[in-house]
mmCIF file of C-alpha atoms in Angstrom:
data_model
loop_
_atom_site.group_PDB
_atom_site.id
_atom_site.type_symbol
_atom_site.label_atom_id
_atom_site.label_comp_id
_atom_site.label_asym_id
_atom_site.label_seq_id
_atom_site.Cartn_x
_atom_site.Cartn_y
_atom_site.Cartn_z
ATOM 1 C CA UNK W 1 1.165 -3.587 -8.958
ATOM 2 C CA UNK W 2 1.386 -6.366 -11.528
ATOM 3 C CA UNK W 3 -1.576 -8.682 -11.908
ATOM 4 C CA UNK W 4 -2.340 -11.544 -14.215
ATOM 5 C CA UNK W 5 -4.516 -10.563 -17.196
ATOM 6 C CA UNK W 6 -8.216 -11.081 -16.701
ATOM 7 C CA UNK W 7 -9.914 -13.865 -18.629
ATOM 8 C CA UNK W 8 -13.412 -12.608 -17.845
ATOM 9 C CA UNK W 9 -15.426 -9.944 -19.651
ATOM 10 C CA UNK W 10 -16.036 -6.680 -17.874
ATOM 11 C CA UNK W 11 -19.142 -6.435 -15.742
ATOM 12 C CA UNK W 12 -20.490 -3.834 -18.094
ATOM 13 C CA UNK W 13 -20.531 -6.304 -21.011
ATOM 14 C CA UNK W 14 -22.718 -9.390 -20.909
ATOM 15 C CA UNK W 15 -22.082 -9.999 -17.194
ATOM 16 C CA UNK W 16 -19.018 -11.432 -15.509
ATOM 17 C CA UNK W 17 -18.375 -15.187 -15.689
ATOM 18 C CA UNK W 18 -18.067 -16.306 -12.085
ATOM 19 C CA UNK W 19 -16.839 -19.843 -12.801
ATOM 20 C CA UNK W 20 -15.902 -21.931 -15.838
ATOM 21 C CA UNK W 21 -18.764 -23.764 -17.576
ATOM 22 C CA UNK W 22 -17.050 -27.136 -17.053
ATOM 23 C CA UNK W 23 -16.628 -26.651 -13.288
ATOM 24 C CA UNK W 24 -17.776 -29.671 -11.249
ATOM 25 C CA UNK W 25 -15.814 -29.457 -8.009
ATOM 26 C CA UNK W 26 -15.174 -26.079 -6.414
ATOM 27 C CA UNK W 27 -12.378 -26.164 -3.868
ATOM 28 C CA UNK W 28 -11.315 -23.402 -1.473
ATOM 29 C CA UNK W 29 -7.565 -23.455 -0.820
ATOM 30 C CA UNK W 30 -5.558 -21.228 1.473
ATOM 31 C CA UNK W 31 -2.140 -19.953 0.407
ATOM 32 C CA UNK W 32 -0.451 -19.292 3.724
ATOM 33 C CA UNK W 33 2.998 -18.390 4.939
ATOM 34 C CA UNK W 34 4.962 -15.706 6.760
ATOM 35 C CA UNK W 35 5.275 -12.107 5.712
ATOM 36 C CA UNK W 36 7.158 -11.636 2.424
ATOM 37 C CA UNK W 37 7.321 -15.331 1.475
ATOM 38 C CA UNK W 38 5.653 -14.917 -1.960
ATOM 39 C CA UNK W 39 1.935 -15.671 -1.471
ATOM 40 C CA UNK W 40 0.757 -12.742 -3.604
ATOM 41 C CA UNK W 41 3.338 -13.602 -6.255
ATOM 42 C CA UNK W 42 2.181 -17.235 -6.459
ATOM 43 C CA UNK W 43 -1.481 -16.299 -6.835
ATOM 44 C CA UNK W 44 -0.560 -13.739 -9.493
ATOM 45 C CA UNK W 45 1.400 -16.354 -11.441
ATOM 46 C CA UNK W 46 -1.361 -18.969 -11.650
ATOM 47 C CA UNK W 47 -4.685 -17.098 -11.578
ATOM 48 C CA UNK W 48 -6.753 -17.296 -14.738
ATOM 49 C CA UNK W 49 -8.734 -14.225 -13.670
ATOM 50 C CA UNK W 50 -7.447 -10.854 -12.610
ATOM 51 C CA UNK W 51 -6.371 -11.451 -9.007
ATOM 52 C CA UNK W 52 -7.904 -9.479 -6.173
ATOM 53 C CA UNK W 53 -5.349 -7.869 -3.890
ATOM 54 C CA UNK W 54 -5.707 -5.940 -0.669
ATOM 55 C CA UNK W 55 -2.175 -4.594 -0.497
ATOM 56 C CA UNK W 56 -1.081 -1.409 1.173
ATOM 57 C CA UNK W 57 2.292 0.272 1.329
ATOM 58 C CA UNK W 58 4.256 -0.432 4.502
ATOM 59 C CA UNK W 59 4.084 2.575 6.792
ATOM 60 C CA UNK W 60 6.703 3.772 9.226
ATOM 61 C CA UNK W 61 4.462 2.542 12.041
ATOM 62 C CA UNK W 62 4.138 -0.940 10.588
ATOM 63 C CA UNK W 63 7.886 -1.332 10.259
ATOM 64 C CA UNK W 64 8.059 -1.055 14.047
ATOM 65 C CA UNK W 65 5.687 -4.015 14.349
ATOM 66 C CA UNK W 66 6.399 -6.332 11.406
ATOM 67 C CA UNK W 67 9.576 -8.406 11.298
ATOM 68 C CA UNK W 68 11.399 -7.236 8.148
ATOM 69 C CA UNK W 69 14.408 -9.472 8.675
ATOM 70 C CA UNK W 70 15.232 -10.973 5.292
ATOM 71 C CA UNK W 71 12.650 -8.891 3.427
ATOM 72 C CA UNK W 72 14.046 -5.376 3.750
ATOM 73 C CA UNK W 73 13.221 -4.557 0.139
ATOM 74 C CA UNK W 74 9.512 -5.321 0.529
ATOM 75 C CA UNK W 75 7.373 -2.156 0.229
ATOM 76 C CA UNK W 76 3.805 -3.507 0.447
ATOM 77 C CA UNK W 77 1.827 -5.981 2.532
ATOM 78 C CA UNK W 78 -1.469 -7.847 2.231
ATOM 79 C CA UNK W 79 -3.898 -6.508 4.826
ATOM 80 C CA UNK W 80 -6.894 -8.817 4.194
ATOM 81 C CA UNK W 81 -6.674 -11.388 1.400
ATOM 82 C CA UNK W 82 -5.400 -12.121 -2.054
ATOM 83 C CA UNK W 83 -7.791 -14.018 -4.251
ATOM 84 C CA UNK W 84 -7.363 -15.922 -7.513
ATOM 85 C CA UNK W 85 -8.812 -18.862 -9.408
ATOM 86 C CA UNK W 86 -7.356 -21.706 -11.409
ATOM 87 C CA UNK W 87 -9.136 -24.516 -13.279
ATOM 88 C CA UNK W 88 -7.627 -27.996 -13.286
ATOM 89 C CA UNK W 89 -8.395 -31.048 -15.402
ATOM 90 C CA UNK W 90 -11.604 -32.904 -14.656
ATOM 91 C CA UNK W 91 -13.649 -29.836 -13.797
ATOM 92 C CA UNK W 92 -11.810 -29.075 -10.542
ATOM 93 C CA UNK W 93 -11.624 -25.359 -9.828
ATOM 94 C CA UNK W 94 -9.376 -24.022 -7.064
ATOM 95 C CA UNK W 95 -10.291 -20.770 -5.385
ATOM 96 C CA UNK W 96 -7.089 -19.451 -3.858
ATOM 97 C CA UNK W 97 -7.206 -17.255 -0.756
ATOM 98 C CA UNK W 98 -3.897 -15.706 0.245
ATOM 99 C CA UNK W 99 -3.692 -14.913 3.955
ATOM 100 C CA UNK W 100 -1.771 -12.092 5.661
ATOM 101 C CA UNK W 101 1.473 -13.311 7.154
ATOM 102 C CA UNK W 102 1.799 -11.074 10.206
ATOM 103 C CA UNK W 103 0.755 -11.866 13.762
ATOM 104 C CA UNK W 104 -1.290 -8.626 13.932
ATOM 105 C CA UNK W 105 -3.719 -10.038 11.331
ATOM 106 C CA UNK W 106 -4.260 -13.290 13.208
ATOM 107 C CA UNK W 107 -7.864 -12.311 14.075
ATOM 108 C CA UNK W 108 -8.738 -12.688 10.360
ATOM 109 C CA UNK W 109 -7.571 -16.305 10.222
ATOM 110 C CA UNK W 110 -10.785 -18.099 11.256
ATOM 111 C CA UNK W 111 -12.900 -16.115 8.828
ATOM 112 C CA UNK W 112 -10.544 -16.674 5.897
ATOM 113 C CA UNK W 113 -10.024 -20.352 6.695
ATOM 114 C CA UNK W 114 -13.757 -21.118 7.008
ATOM 115 C CA UNK W 115 -14.771 -23.654 4.354
ATOM 116 C CA UNK W 116 -11.226 -24.316 3.103
ATOM 117 C CA UNK W 117 -10.307 -27.914 2.283
ATOM 118 C CA UNK W 118 -6.551 -27.470 2.609
ATOM 119 C CA UNK W 119 -3.625 -25.077 2.638
ATOM 120 C CA UNK W 120 -0.416 -24.584 0.691
ATOM 121 C CA UNK W 121 2.115 -23.187 3.145
ATOM 122 C CA UNK W 122 4.973 -21.273 1.541
ATOM 123 C CA UNK W 123 8.279 -21.322 3.397
ATOM 124 C CA UNK W 124 11.491 -19.331 3.008
ATOM 125 C CA UNK W 125 14.506 -21.542 3.742
ATOM 126 C CA UNK W 126 16.544 -18.437 4.675
ATOM 127 C CA UNK W 127 14.265 -17.824 7.689
ATOM 128 C CA UNK W 128 12.617 -21.078 8.717
ATOM 129 C CA UNK W 129 11.662 -19.777 12.147
ATOM 130 C CA UNK W 130 9.317 -17.241 10.520
ATOM 131 C CA UNK W 131 7.095 -20.155 9.396
ATOM 132 C CA UNK W 132 6.398 -21.708 12.789
ATOM 133 C CA UNK W 133 3.443 -19.488 13.751
ATOM 134 C CA UNK W 134 1.680 -20.023 10.427
ATOM 135 C CA UNK W 135 2.246 -23.787 10.530
ATOM 136 C CA UNK W 136 0.827 -23.757 14.032
ATOM 137 C CA UNK W 137 -2.300 -21.937 12.875
ATOM 138 C CA UNK W 138 -2.832 -24.375 10.012
ATOM 139 C CA UNK W 139 -2.410 -27.376 12.287
ATOM 140 C CA UNK W 140 -4.709 -25.916 14.981
ATOM 141 C CA UNK W 141 -7.388 -25.420 12.334
ATOM 142 C CA UNK W 142 -7.191 -29.093 11.376
ATOM 143 C CA UNK W 143 -6.533 -28.286 7.711
ATOM 144 C CA UNK W 144 -4.462 -30.772 5.694
ATOM 145 C CA UNK W 145 -1.587 -28.975 4.054
ATOM 146 C CA UNK W 146 1.450 -29.187 1.848
ATOM 147 C CA UNK W 147 4.633 -27.196 2.308
ATOM 148 C CA UNK W 148 6.396 -25.491 -0.600
ATOM 149 C CA UNK W 149 9.816 -23.888 -0.323
ATOM 150 C CA UNK W 150 9.814 -20.757 -2.441
ATOM 151 C CA UNK W 151 13.128 -20.791 -4.296
ATOM 152 C CA UNK W 152 14.569 -17.343 -3.645
ATOM 153 C CA UNK W 153 17.779 -16.655 -5.637
ATOM 154 C CA UNK W 154 19.965 -16.407 -2.532
ATOM 155 C CA UNK W 155 18.321 -19.267 -0.612
ATOM 156 C CA UNK W 156 20.627 -22.040 0.567
ATOM 157 C CA UNK W 157 20.493 -25.174 -1.554
ATOM 158 C CA UNK W 158 22.291 -27.620 0.718
ATOM 159 C CA UNK W 159 19.357 -28.525 2.943
ATOM 160 C CA UNK W 160 18.224 -32.123 2.525
ATOM 161 C CA UNK W 161 14.528 -33.000 2.615
ATOM 162 C CA UNK W 162 14.790 -34.939 5.902
ATOM 163 C CA UNK W 163 16.672 -32.104 7.536
ATOM 164 C CA UNK W 164 13.997 -29.619 6.472
ATOM 165 C CA UNK W 165 11.265 -31.935 7.674
ATOM 166 C CA UNK W 166 12.889 -32.159 11.071
ATOM 167 C CA UNK W 167 13.390 -28.410 11.227
ATOM 168 C CA UNK W 168 9.718 -27.803 10.508
ATOM 169 C CA UNK W 169 8.523 -30.828 12.539
ATOM 170 C CA UNK W 170 6.479 -32.149 9.593
ATOM 171 C CA UNK W 171 4.610 -35.426 9.595
ATOM 172 C CA UNK W 172 5.982 -38.007 7.124
ATOM 173 C CA UNK W 173 2.749 -37.803 5.093
ATOM 174 C CA UNK W 174 2.922 -34.017 4.638
ATOM 175 C CA UNK W 175 4.015 -33.180 1.080
ATOM 176 C CA UNK W 176 7.208 -31.116 0.853
ATOM 177 C CA UNK W 177 8.110 -29.551 -2.497
ATOM 178 C CA UNK W 178 10.159 -26.689 -3.910
ATOM 179 C CA UNK W 179 8.659 -24.091 -6.203
ATOM 180 C CA UNK W 180 9.353 -20.733 -7.788
ATOM 181 C CA UNK W 181 6.320 -18.575 -6.981
ATOM 182 C CA UNK W 182 7.053 -16.396 -10.007
ATOM 183 C CA UNK W 183 6.678 -19.334 -12.388
ATOM 184 C CA UNK W 184 3.160 -20.554 -13.195
ATOM 185 C CA UNK W 185 4.152 -24.135 -13.993
ATOM 186 C CA UNK W 186 6.202 -24.483 -10.819
ATOM 187 C CA UNK W 187 3.435 -22.949 -8.682
ATOM 188 C CA UNK W 188 0.802 -25.199 -10.256
ATOM 189 C CA UNK W 189 2.959 -28.231 -9.449
ATOM 190 C CA UNK W 190 2.996 -27.172 -5.802
ATOM 191 C CA UNK W 191 -0.792 -26.802 -5.806
ATOM 192 C CA UNK W 192 -1.160 -30.202 -7.467
ATOM 193 C CA UNK W 193 0.934 -31.745 -4.682
ATOM 194 C CA UNK W 194 -1.619 -30.393 -2.203
ATOM 195 C CA UNK W 195 -4.589 -31.555 -4.289
ATOM 196 C CA UNK W 196 -3.094 -35.045 -4.585
ATOM 197 C CA UNK W 197 -2.601 -35.069 -0.795
ATOM 198 C CA UNK W 198 -6.245 -34.132 -0.255
ATOM 199 C CA UNK W 199 -7.393 -36.956 -2.543
ATOM 200 C CA UNK W 200 -5.102 -39.715 -1.349
ATOM 201 C CA UNK W 201 -4.713 -39.124 2.384
ATOM 202 C CA UNK W 202 -5.933 -41.723 4.838
ATOM 203 C CA UNK W 203 -9.783 -41.732 5.161
ATOM 204 C CA UNK W 204 -9.553 -41.851 8.953
ATOM 205 C CA UNK W 205 -7.359 -38.746 8.901
ATOM 206 C CA UNK W 206 -9.796 -37.049 6.516
ATOM 207 C CA UNK W 207 -12.651 -37.569 8.967
#
């Protein structure tokens, strides 16, 4: 399993660096979305430390439970969390927690979401209906969020933004962007759209 190279020394050296020296604001962010949408890939692409993964190979039993429509080539699944970290300008450090995308892991949601300030919800335009449950969970939790369409090679490109907003029933203020989860710059732009939303949203809504 490919992971981003670690930027921290090994624990056996002078002790692991848990956060950058310039860190001022530590922000917990969820990376959510349905099964196979690219959450692990996005965290891999941006993390400045070696990402933590809790992936297991799909078993024959799980294929009877998980919806593999559109992701038939996927061989592994996150069973707890993915975790990564990225430092932004101004001393802002994002701690990224990738959540499992299947209904059978829903019981983990409250624990993983505890203390988060917002969520980046990844969506696959080839299977929009797979995103509804996750969007519902995020909205029920009261977390502000941004939506990012992961640009799969065979994804349709003719959807207009307003059509996609209507299909996902998004509020006008909810950021909607497109990203390539494999590309660090593209993924960082999606995270910045969420951060900007957290900073600029209406104070009454924030309360």
